[in-house]
Amino acid sequence: MKRILTPTAWVSGFDIPALLIRLTAGICMMPHGYDKWMSFESTSADFMQFLGLSNSISLALCIFAELICSGLLALGIGTRLICIPLLTNAIVM
């Protein structure tokens, strides 16, 4: 019983590698979203229409995934839920 209540019982060997993967993926995707955000007007004219949405809405969703979701992924907030828009963006783009 004492072993279950100690903090070392909750630490796994996957904490450091998971942190490194989250930080790497999050930080590597953020510049792509930032570049699209800074050139929103010029990029939206040539951006694809995904699922019948307009160019600007598709670009805004892409920026949300690449900038906001990757920042949250790097911080480790809601990683499983945040990975859905990131994976969708990576597969479509």
PDB file of N, CA and C in Angstrom:
ATOM      1  N   MET A   1       0.812  -1.188   0.000  1.00  0.00           N
ATOM      2  CA  MET A   1       0.000   0.000   0.000  1.00  0.00           C
ATOM      3  C   MET A   1       0.859   1.257   0.000  1.00  0.00           C
ATOM      4  N   LYS A   2       1.964   1.221   0.716  1.00  0.00           N
ATOM      5  CA  LYS A   2       2.818   2.394   0.789  1.00  0.00           C
ATOM      6  C   LYS A   2       3.441   2.695  -0.572  1.00  0.00           C
ATOM      7  N   ARG A   3       3.744   1.663  -1.332  1.00  0.00           N
ATOM      8  CA  ARG A   3       4.340   1.857  -2.649  1.00  0.00           C
ATOM      9  C   ARG A   3       3.374   2.549  -3.611  1.00  0.00           C
ATOM     10  N   ILE A   4       2.097   2.293  -3.503  1.00  0.00           N
ATOM     11  CA  ILE A   4       1.102   2.906  -4.389  1.00  0.00           C
ATOM     12  C   ILE A   4       0.973   4.398  -4.123  1.00  0.00           C
ATOM     13  N   LEU A   5       1.109   4.803  -2.892  1.00  0.00           N
ATOM     14  CA  LEU A   5       0.915   6.195  -2.518  1.00  0.00           C
ATOM     15  C   LEU A   5       2.138   7.075  -2.735  1.00  0.00           C
ATOM     16  N   THR A   6       3.281   6.514  -3.025  1.00  0.00           N
ATOM     17  CA  THR A   6       4.475   7.331  -3.237  1.00  0.00           C
ATOM     18  C   THR A   6       4.450   7.939  -4.627  1.00  0.00           C
ATOM     19  N   PRO A   7       5.045   9.129  -4.790  1.00  0.00           N
ATOM     20  CA  PRO A   7       5.044   9.783  -6.107  1.00  0.00           C
ATOM     21  C   PRO A   7       5.784   9.000  -7.178  1.00  0.00           C
ATOM     22  N   THR A   8       6.748   8.194  -6.815  1.00  0.00           N
ATOM     23  CA  THR A   8       7.503   7.447  -7.819  1.00  0.00           C
ATOM     24  C   THR A   8       6.668   6.363  -8.490  1.00  0.00           C
ATOM     25  N   ALA A   9       5.569   5.966  -7.870  1.00  0.00           N
ATOM     26  CA  ALA A   9       4.724   4.949  -8.479  1.00  0.00           C
ATOM     27  C   ALA A   9       3.966   5.505  -9.691  1.00  0.00           C
ATOM     28  N   TRP A  10       3.802   6.815  -9.763  1.00  0.00           N
ATOM     29  CA  TRP A  10       3.045   7.423 -10.858  1.00  0.00           C
ATOM     30  C   TRP A  10       3.933   7.860 -12.014  1.00  0.00           C
ATOM     31  N   VAL A  11       5.228   7.914 -11.816  1.00  0.00           N
ATOM     32  CA  VAL A  11       6.145   8.354 -12.858  1.00  0.00           C
ATOM     33  C   VAL A  11       6.453   7.168 -13.765  1.00  0.00           C
ATOM     34  N   SER A  12       6.323   7.401 -15.058  1.00  0.00           N
ATOM     35  CA  SER A  12       6.620   6.333 -16.006  1.00  0.00           C
ATOM     36  C   SER A  12       7.869   6.690 -16.807  1.00  0.00           C
ATOM     37  N   GLY A  13       8.359   5.750 -17.547  1.00  0.00           N
ATOM     38  CA  GLY A  13       9.544   5.978 -18.361  1.00  0.00           C
ATOM     39  C   GLY A  13       9.259   6.719 -19.646  1.00  0.00           C
ATOM     40  N   PHE A  14       7.995   7.038 -19.918  1.00  0.00           N
ATOM     41  CA  PHE A  14       7.632   7.706 -21.166  1.00  0.00           C
ATOM     42  C   PHE A  14       7.433   9.207 -21.007  1.00  0.00           C
ATOM     43  N   ASP A  15       7.655   9.759 -19.836  1.00  0.00           N
ATOM     44  CA  ASP A  15       7.396  11.173 -19.615  1.00  0.00           C
ATOM     45  C   ASP A  15       8.353  12.069 -20.398  1.00  0.00           C
ATOM     46  N   ILE A  16       9.632  11.820 -20.334  1.00  0.00           N
ATOM     47  CA  ILE A  16      10.619  12.663 -21.012  1.00  0.00           C
ATOM     48  C   ILE A  16      10.531  12.527 -22.529  1.00  0.00           C
ATOM     49  N   PRO A  17      10.462  11.324 -23.103  1.00  0.00           N
ATOM     50  CA  PRO A  17      10.302  11.235 -24.559  1.00  0.00           C
ATOM     51  C   PRO A  17       8.996  11.866 -25.056  1.00  0.00           C
ATOM     52  N   ALA A  18       7.905  11.716 -24.316  1.00  0.00           N
ATOM     53  CA  ALA A  18       6.642  12.336 -24.725  1.00  0.00           C
ATOM     54  C   ALA A  18       6.752  13.854 -24.691  1.00  0.00           C
ATOM     55  N   LEU A  19       7.434  14.387 -23.694  1.00  0.00           N
ATOM     56  CA  LEU A  19       7.654  15.827 -23.620  1.00  0.00           C
ATOM     57  C   LEU A  19       8.468  16.314 -24.804  1.00  0.00           C
ATOM     58  N   LEU A  20       9.518  15.597 -25.144  1.00  0.00           N
ATOM     59  CA  LEU A  20      10.357  16.002 -26.274  1.00  0.00           C
ATOM     60  C   LEU A  20       9.609  15.938 -27.595  1.00  0.00           C
ATOM     61  N   ILE A  21       8.780  14.926 -27.774  1.00  0.00           N
ATOM     62  CA  ILE A  21       7.996  14.813 -29.007  1.00  0.00           C
ATOM     63  C   ILE A  21       6.968  15.935 -29.091  1.00  0.00           C
ATOM     64  N   ARG A  22       6.277  16.213 -27.976  1.00  0.00           N
ATOM     65  CA  ARG A  22       5.291  17.293 -27.957  1.00  0.00           C
ATOM     66  C   ARG A  22       5.942  18.642 -28.240  1.00  0.00           C
ATOM     67  N   LEU A  23       7.079  18.923 -27.604  1.00  0.00           N
ATOM     68  CA  LEU A  23       7.763  20.192 -27.823  1.00  0.00           C
ATOM     69  C   LEU A  23       8.255  20.332 -29.257  1.00  0.00           C
ATOM     70  N   THR A  24       8.837  19.272 -29.786  1.00  0.00           N
ATOM     71  CA  THR A  24       9.365  19.313 -31.149  1.00  0.00           C
ATOM     72  C   THR A  24       8.249  19.519 -32.167  1.00  0.00           C
ATOM     73  N   ALA A  25       7.184  18.743 -32.054  1.00  0.00           N
ATOM     74  CA  ALA A  25       6.079  18.863 -33.019  1.00  0.00           C
ATOM     75  C   ALA A  25       5.395  20.217 -32.890  1.00  0.00           C
ATOM     76  N   GLY A  26       5.167  20.674 -31.678  1.00  0.00           N
ATOM     77  CA  GLY A  26       4.491  21.949 -31.477  1.00  0.00           C
ATOM     78  C   GLY A  26       5.303  23.122 -31.960  1.00  0.00           C
ATOM     79  N   ILE A  27       6.582  23.138 -31.610  1.00  0.00           N
ATOM     80  CA  ILE A  27       7.423  24.273 -31.988  1.00  0.00           C
ATOM     81  C   ILE A  27       7.720  24.274 -33.477  1.00  0.00           C
ATOM     82  N   CYS A  28       7.822  23.112 -34.100  1.00  0.00           N
ATOM     83  CA  CYS A  28       8.106  23.054 -35.539  1.00  0.00           C
ATOM     84  C   CYS A  28       6.920  23.490 -36.390  1.00  0.00           C
ATOM     85  N   MET A  29       5.698  23.324 -35.904  1.00  0.00           N
ATOM     86  CA  MET A  29       4.530  23.707 -36.701  1.00  0.00           C
ATOM     87  C   MET A  29       4.128  25.164 -36.512  1.00  0.00           C
ATOM     88  N   MET A  30       4.519  25.778 -35.410  1.00  0.00           N
ATOM     89  CA  MET A  30       4.105  27.149 -35.140  1.00  0.00           C
ATOM     90  C   MET A  30       4.586  28.161 -36.181  1.00  0.00           C
ATOM     91  N   PRO A  31       5.815  28.097 -36.709  1.00  0.00           N
ATOM     92  CA  PRO A  31       6.214  29.076 -37.724  1.00  0.00           C
ATOM     93  C   PRO A  31       5.386  29.018 -39.004  1.00  0.00           C
ATOM     94  N   HIS A  32       4.887  27.840 -39.361  1.00  0.00           N
ATOM     95  CA  HIS A  32       4.046  27.726 -40.557  1.00  0.00           C
ATOM     96  C   HIS A  32       2.738  28.499 -40.370  1.00  0.00           C
ATOM     97  N   GLY A  33       2.139  28.355 -39.210  1.00  0.00           N
ATOM     98  CA  GLY A  33       0.913  29.093 -38.933  1.00  0.00           C
ATOM     99  C   GLY A  33       1.149  30.584 -38.822  1.00  0.00           C
ATOM    100  N   TYR A  34       2.276  30.969 -38.234  1.00  0.00           N
ATOM    101  CA  TYR A  34       2.589  32.394 -38.089  1.00  0.00           C
ATOM    102  C   TYR A  34       2.815  33.046 -39.454  1.00  0.00           C
ATOM    103  N   ASP A  35       3.510  32.362 -40.352  1.00  0.00           N
ATOM    104  CA  ASP A  35       3.718  32.898 -41.703  1.00  0.00           C
ATOM    105  C   ASP A  35       2.405  33.069 -42.453  1.00  0.00           C
ATOM    106  N   LYS A  36       1.509  32.112 -42.312  1.00  0.00           N
ATOM    107  CA  LYS A  36       0.207  32.226 -42.972  1.00  0.00           C
ATOM    108  C   LYS A  36      -0.624  33.340 -42.360  1.00  0.00           C
ATOM    109  N   TRP A  37      -0.485  33.548 -41.061  1.00  0.00           N
ATOM    110  CA  TRP A  37      -1.231  34.611 -40.389  1.00  0.00           C
ATOM    111  C   TRP A  37      -0.732  35.986 -40.833  1.00  0.00           C
ATOM    112  N   MET A  38       0.574  36.143 -40.987  1.00  0.00           N
ATOM    113  CA  MET A  38       1.129  37.431 -41.386  1.00  0.00           C
ATOM    114  C   MET A  38       0.814  37.774 -42.844  1.00  0.00           C
ATOM    115  N   SER A  39       0.664  36.772 -43.677  1.00  0.00           N
ATOM    116  CA  SER A  39       0.330  37.019 -45.085  1.00  0.00           C
ATOM    117  C   SER A  39      -1.072  36.509 -45.389  1.00  0.00           C
ATOM    118  N   PHE A  40      -2.025  36.792 -44.509  1.00  0.00           N
ATOM    119  CA  PHE A  40      -3.374  36.242 -44.632  1.00  0.00           C
ATOM    120  C   PHE A  40      -4.061  36.708 -45.915  1.00  0.00           C
ATOM    121  N   GLU A  41      -4.001  38.008 -46.228  1.00  0.00           N
ATOM    122  CA  GLU A  41      -4.729  38.536 -47.390  1.00  0.00           C
ATOM    123  C   GLU A  41      -4.178  38.007 -48.705  1.00  0.00           C
ATOM    124  N   SER A  42      -2.870  37.929 -48.825  1.00  0.00           N
ATOM    125  CA  SER A  42      -2.309  37.442 -50.088  1.00  0.00           C
ATOM    126  C   SER A  42      -2.437  35.920 -50.214  1.00  0.00           C
ATOM    127  N   THR A  43      -2.416  35.206 -49.107  1.00  0.00           N
ATOM    128  CA  THR A  43      -2.513  33.756 -49.149  1.00  0.00           C
ATOM    129  C   THR A  43      -3.946  33.274 -49.340  1.00  0.00           C
ATOM    130  N   SER A  44      -4.917  34.036 -48.824  1.00  0.00           N
ATOM    131  CA  SER A  44      -6.304  33.561 -48.873  1.00  0.00           C
ATOM    132  C   SER A  44      -6.853  33.501 -50.288  1.00  0.00           C
ATOM    133  N   ALA A  45      -6.329  34.309 -51.188  1.00  0.00           N
ATOM    134  CA  ALA A  45      -6.820  34.279 -52.568  1.00  0.00           C
ATOM    135  C   ALA A  45      -6.452  32.969 -53.267  1.00  0.00           C
ATOM    136  N   ASP A  46      -5.304  32.407 -52.948  1.00  0.00           N
ATOM    137  CA  ASP A  46      -4.831  31.190 -53.603  1.00  0.00           C
ATOM    138  C   ASP A  46      -5.029  29.936 -52.767  1.00  0.00           C
ATOM    139  N   PHE A  47      -5.647  30.066 -51.602  1.00  0.00           N
ATOM    140  CA  PHE A  47      -5.781  28.918 -50.709  1.00  0.00           C
ATOM    141  C   PHE A  47      -6.916  28.018 -51.182  1.00  0.00           C
ATOM    142  N   MET A  48      -6.829  26.725 -50.857  1.00  0.00           N
ATOM    143  CA  MET A  48      -7.821  25.752 -51.319  1.00  0.00           C
ATOM    144  C   MET A  48      -9.139  25.880 -50.556  1.00  0.00           C
ATOM    145  N   GLN A  49     -10.217  25.452 -51.188  1.00  0.00           N
ATOM    146  CA  GLN A  49     -11.531  25.424 -50.542  1.00  0.00           C
ATOM    147  C   GLN A  49     -11.768  24.009 -50.048  1.00  0.00           C
ATOM    148  N   PHE A  50     -11.747  23.846 -48.728  1.00  0.00           N
ATOM    149  CA  PHE A  50     -11.872  22.529 -48.124  1.00  0.00           C
ATOM    150  C   PHE A  50     -13.292  22.324 -47.624  1.00  0.00           C
ATOM    151  N   LEU A  51     -13.940  21.239 -48.007  1.00  0.00           N
ATOM    152  CA  LEU A  51     -15.305  20.871 -47.613  1.00  0.00           C
ATOM    153  C   LEU A  51     -16.332  21.953 -47.949  1.00  0.00           C
ATOM    154  N   GLY A  52     -16.115  22.662 -49.037  1.00  0.00           N
ATOM    155  CA  GLY A  52     -17.063  23.679 -49.459  1.00  0.00           C
ATOM    156  C   GLY A  52     -16.962  24.990 -48.699  1.00  0.00           C
ATOM    157  N   LEU A  53     -15.975  25.138 -47.828  1.00  0.00           N
ATOM    158  CA  LEU A  53     -15.777  26.387 -47.108  1.00  0.00           C
ATOM    159  C   LEU A  53     -15.028  27.369 -47.998  1.00  0.00           C
ATOM    160  N   SER A  54     -15.168  28.638 -47.716  1.00  0.00           N
ATOM    161  CA  SER A  54     -14.471  29.629 -48.535  1.00  0.00           C
ATOM    162  C   SER A  54     -12.967  29.579 -48.272  1.00  0.00           C
ATOM    163  N   ASN A  55     -12.228  30.270 -49.130  1.00  0.00           N
ATOM    164  CA  ASN A  55     -10.770  30.274 -49.001  1.00  0.00           C
ATOM    165  C   ASN A  55     -10.323  30.840 -47.659  1.00  0.00           C
ATOM    166  N   SER A  56     -10.939  31.938 -47.252  1.00  0.00           N
ATOM    167  CA  SER A  56     -10.497  32.597 -46.023  1.00  0.00           C
ATOM    168  C   SER A  56     -10.848  31.779 -44.778  1.00  0.00           C
ATOM    169  N   ILE A  57     -11.984  31.094 -44.784  1.00  0.00           N
ATOM    170  CA  ILE A  57     -12.339  30.255 -43.634  1.00  0.00           C
ATOM    171  C   ILE A  57     -11.421  29.041 -43.561  1.00  0.00           C
ATOM    172  N   SER A  58     -11.109  28.437 -44.693  1.00  0.00           N
ATOM    173  CA  SER A  58     -10.178  27.305 -44.701  1.00  0.00           C
ATOM    174  C   SER A  58      -8.799  27.731 -44.214  1.00  0.00           C
ATOM    175  N   LEU A  59      -8.374  28.913 -44.631  1.00  0.00           N
ATOM    176  CA  LEU A  59      -7.079  29.411 -44.183  1.00  0.00           C
ATOM    177  C   LEU A  59      -7.098  29.723 -42.689  1.00  0.00           C
ATOM    178  N   ALA A  60      -8.195  30.281 -42.194  1.00  0.00           N
ATOM    179  CA  ALA A  60      -8.301  30.565 -40.761  1.00  0.00           C
ATOM    180  C   ALA A  60      -8.274  29.285 -39.941  1.00  0.00           C
ATOM    181  N   LEU A  61      -8.934  28.246 -40.408  1.00  0.00           N
ATOM    182  CA  LEU A  61      -8.887  26.955 -39.708  1.00  0.00           C
ATOM    183  C   LEU A  61      -7.485  26.352 -39.746  1.00  0.00           C
ATOM    184  N   CYS A  62      -6.804  26.526 -40.850  1.00  0.00           N
ATOM    185  CA  CYS A  62      -5.436  26.036 -40.969  1.00  0.00           C
ATOM    186  C   CYS A  62      -4.508  26.798 -40.013  1.00  0.00           C
ATOM    187  N   ILE A  63      -4.692  28.102 -39.925  1.00  0.00           N
ATOM    188  CA  ILE A  63      -3.890  28.912 -39.002  1.00  0.00           C
ATOM    189  C   ILE A  63      -4.194  28.525 -37.567  1.00  0.00           C
ATOM    190  N   PHE A  64      -5.463  28.286 -37.252  1.00  0.00           N
ATOM    191  CA  PHE A  64      -5.832  27.850 -35.905  1.00  0.00           C
ATOM    192  C   PHE A  64      -5.137  26.546 -35.553  1.00  0.00           C
ATOM    193  N   ALA A  65      -5.137  25.612 -36.490  1.00  0.00           N
ATOM    194  CA  ALA A  65      -4.507  24.317 -36.215  1.00  0.00           C
ATOM    195  C   ALA A  65      -3.003  24.455 -36.060  1.00  0.00           C
ATOM    196  N   GLU A  66      -2.375  25.218 -36.953  1.00  0.00           N
ATOM    197  CA  GLU A  66      -0.916  25.282 -36.948  1.00  0.00           C
ATOM    198  C   GLU A  66      -0.367  26.221 -35.881  1.00  0.00           C
ATOM    199  N   LEU A  67      -1.110  27.214 -35.477  1.00  0.00           N
ATOM    200  CA  LEU A  67      -0.588  28.173 -34.516  1.00  0.00           C
ATOM    201  C   LEU A  67      -1.100  27.905 -33.106  1.00  0.00           C
ATOM    202  N   ILE A  68      -2.406  27.868 -32.936  1.00  0.00           N
ATOM    203  CA  ILE A  68      -2.995  27.717 -31.603  1.00  0.00           C
ATOM    204  C   ILE A  68      -2.855  26.277 -31.109  1.00  0.00           C
ATOM    205  N   CYS A  69      -3.257  25.328 -31.942  1.00  0.00           N
ATOM    206  CA  CYS A  69      -3.222  23.924 -31.501  1.00  0.00           C
ATOM    207  C   CYS A  69      -1.794  23.438 -31.288  1.00  0.00           C
ATOM    208  N   SER A  70      -0.858  23.876 -32.115  1.00  0.00           N
ATOM    209  CA  SER A  70       0.521  23.448 -31.900  1.00  0.00           C
ATOM    210  C   SER A  70       1.114  24.096 -30.657  1.00  0.00           C
ATOM    211  N   GLY A  71       0.703  25.312 -30.319  1.00  0.00           N
ATOM    212  CA  GLY A  71       1.137  25.925 -29.068  1.00  0.00           C
ATOM    213  C   GLY A  71       0.596  25.178 -27.866  1.00  0.00           C
ATOM    214  N   LEU A  72      -0.668  24.786 -27.942  1.00  0.00           N
ATOM    215  CA  LEU A  72      -1.251  23.996 -26.857  1.00  0.00           C
ATOM    216  C   LEU A  72      -0.610  22.616 -26.760  1.00  0.00           C
ATOM    217  N   LEU A  73      -0.246  22.053 -27.898  1.00  0.00           N
ATOM    218  CA  LEU A  73       0.446  20.762 -27.884  1.00  0.00           C
ATOM    219  C   LEU A  73       1.803  20.886 -27.210  1.00  0.00           C
ATOM    220  N   ALA A  74       2.524  21.946 -27.498  1.00  0.00           N
ATOM    221  CA  ALA A  74       3.830  22.149 -26.872  1.00  0.00           C
ATOM    222  C   ALA A  74       3.693  22.339 -25.366  1.00  0.00           C
ATOM    223  N   LEU A  75       2.616  22.980 -24.941  1.00  0.00           N
ATOM    224  CA  LEU A  75       2.380  23.159 -23.514  1.00  0.00           C
ATOM    225  C   LEU A  75       1.837  21.903 -22.845  1.00  0.00           C
ATOM    226  N   GLY A  76       1.309  20.982 -23.632  1.00  0.00           N
ATOM    227  CA  GLY A  76       0.776  19.735 -23.085  1.00  0.00           C
ATOM    228  C   GLY A  76      -0.652  19.842 -22.607  1.00  0.00           C
ATOM    229  N   ILE A  77      -1.397  20.803 -23.138  1.00  0.00           N
ATOM    230  CA  ILE A  77      -2.785  21.018 -22.720  1.00  0.00           C
ATOM    231  C   ILE A  77      -3.706  20.317 -23.711  1.00  0.00           C
ATOM    232  N   GLY A  78      -4.422  19.313 -23.260  1.00  0.00           N
ATOM    233  CA  GLY A  78      -5.389  18.596 -24.098  1.00  0.00           C
ATOM    234  C   GLY A  78      -4.765  17.955 -25.312  1.00  0.00           C
ATOM    235  N   THR A  79      -3.688  17.253 -25.129  1.00  0.00           N
ATOM    236  CA  THR A  79      -2.916  16.763 -26.264  1.00  0.00           C
ATOM    237  C   THR A  79      -3.697  15.826 -27.183  1.00  0.00           C
ATOM    238  N   ARG A  80      -4.510  14.961 -26.624  1.00  0.00           N
ATOM    239  CA  ARG A  80      -5.254  14.025 -27.480  1.00  0.00           C
ATOM    240  C   ARG A  80      -6.307  14.742 -28.312  1.00  0.00           C
ATOM    241  N   LEU A  81      -6.963  15.705 -27.733  1.00  0.00           N
ATOM    242  CA  LEU A  81      -7.988  16.459 -28.451  1.00  0.00           C
ATOM    243  C   LEU A  81      -7.362  17.434 -29.443  1.00  0.00           C
ATOM    244  N   ILE A  82      -6.252  18.024 -29.067  1.00  0.00           N
ATOM    245  CA  ILE A  82      -5.576  18.998 -29.910  1.00  0.00           C
ATOM    246  C   ILE A  82      -4.942  18.335 -31.134  1.00  0.00           C
ATOM    247  N   CYS A  83      -4.606  17.081 -31.038  1.00  0.00           N
ATOM    248  CA  CYS A  83      -3.972  16.398 -32.167  1.00  0.00           C
ATOM    249  C   CYS A  83      -4.938  16.154 -33.327  1.00  0.00           C
ATOM    250  N   ILE A  84      -6.233  16.181 -33.073  1.00  0.00           N
ATOM    251  CA  ILE A  84      -7.209  15.951 -34.155  1.00  0.00           C
ATOM    252  C   ILE A  84      -7.116  17.027 -35.234  1.00  0.00           C
ATOM    253  N   PRO A  85      -7.200  18.345 -34.896  1.00  0.00           N
ATOM    254  CA  PRO A  85      -7.049  19.337 -35.967  1.00  0.00           C
ATOM    255  C   PRO A  85      -5.654  19.350 -36.582  1.00  0.00           C
ATOM    256  N   LEU A  86      -4.636  19.054 -35.792  1.00  0.00           N
ATOM    257  CA  LEU A  86      -3.288  19.023 -36.336  1.00  0.00           C
ATOM    258  C   LEU A  86      -3.106  17.907 -37.358  1.00  0.00           C
ATOM    259  N   LEU A  87      -3.604  16.715 -37.037  1.00  0.00           N
ATOM    260  CA  LEU A  87      -3.512  15.595 -37.973  1.00  0.00           C
ATOM    261  C   LEU A  87      -4.359  15.835 -39.217  1.00  0.00           C
ATOM    262  N   THR A  88      -5.552  16.397 -39.035  1.00  0.00           N
ATOM    263  CA  THR A  88      -6.402  16.705 -40.184  1.00  0.00           C
ATOM    264  C   THR A  88      -5.721  17.714 -41.087  1.00  0.00           C
ATOM    265  N   ASN A  89      -5.130  18.718 -40.504  1.00  0.00           N
ATOM    266  CA  ASN A  89      -4.414  19.734 -41.288  1.00  0.00           C
ATOM    267  C   ASN A  89      -3.220  19.125 -42.012  1.00  0.00           C
ATOM    268  N   ALA A  90      -2.475  18.267 -41.332  1.00  0.00           N
ATOM    269  CA  ALA A  90      -1.304  17.657 -41.960  1.00  0.00           C
ATOM    270  C   ALA A  90      -1.688  16.706 -43.093  1.00  0.00           C
ATOM    271  N   ILE A  91      -2.805  16.000 -42.940  1.00  0.00           N
ATOM    272  CA  ILE A  91      -3.238  15.075 -43.986  1.00  0.00           C
ATOM    273  C   ILE A  91      -3.787  15.825 -45.191  1.00  0.00           C
ATOM    274  N   VAL A  92      -4.568  16.885 -44.959  1.00  0.00           N
ATOM    275  CA  VAL A  92      -5.187  17.616 -46.070  1.00  0.00           C
ATOM    276  C   VAL A  92      -4.179  18.489 -46.790  1.00  0.00           C
ATOM    277  N   MET A  93      -3.332  19.132 -46.042  1.00  0.00           N
ATOM    278  CA  MET A  93      -2.384  20.043 -46.667  1.00  0.00           C
ATOM    279  C   MET A  93      -1.256  19.249 -47.271  1.00  0.00           C
TER     280      MET A  93
END
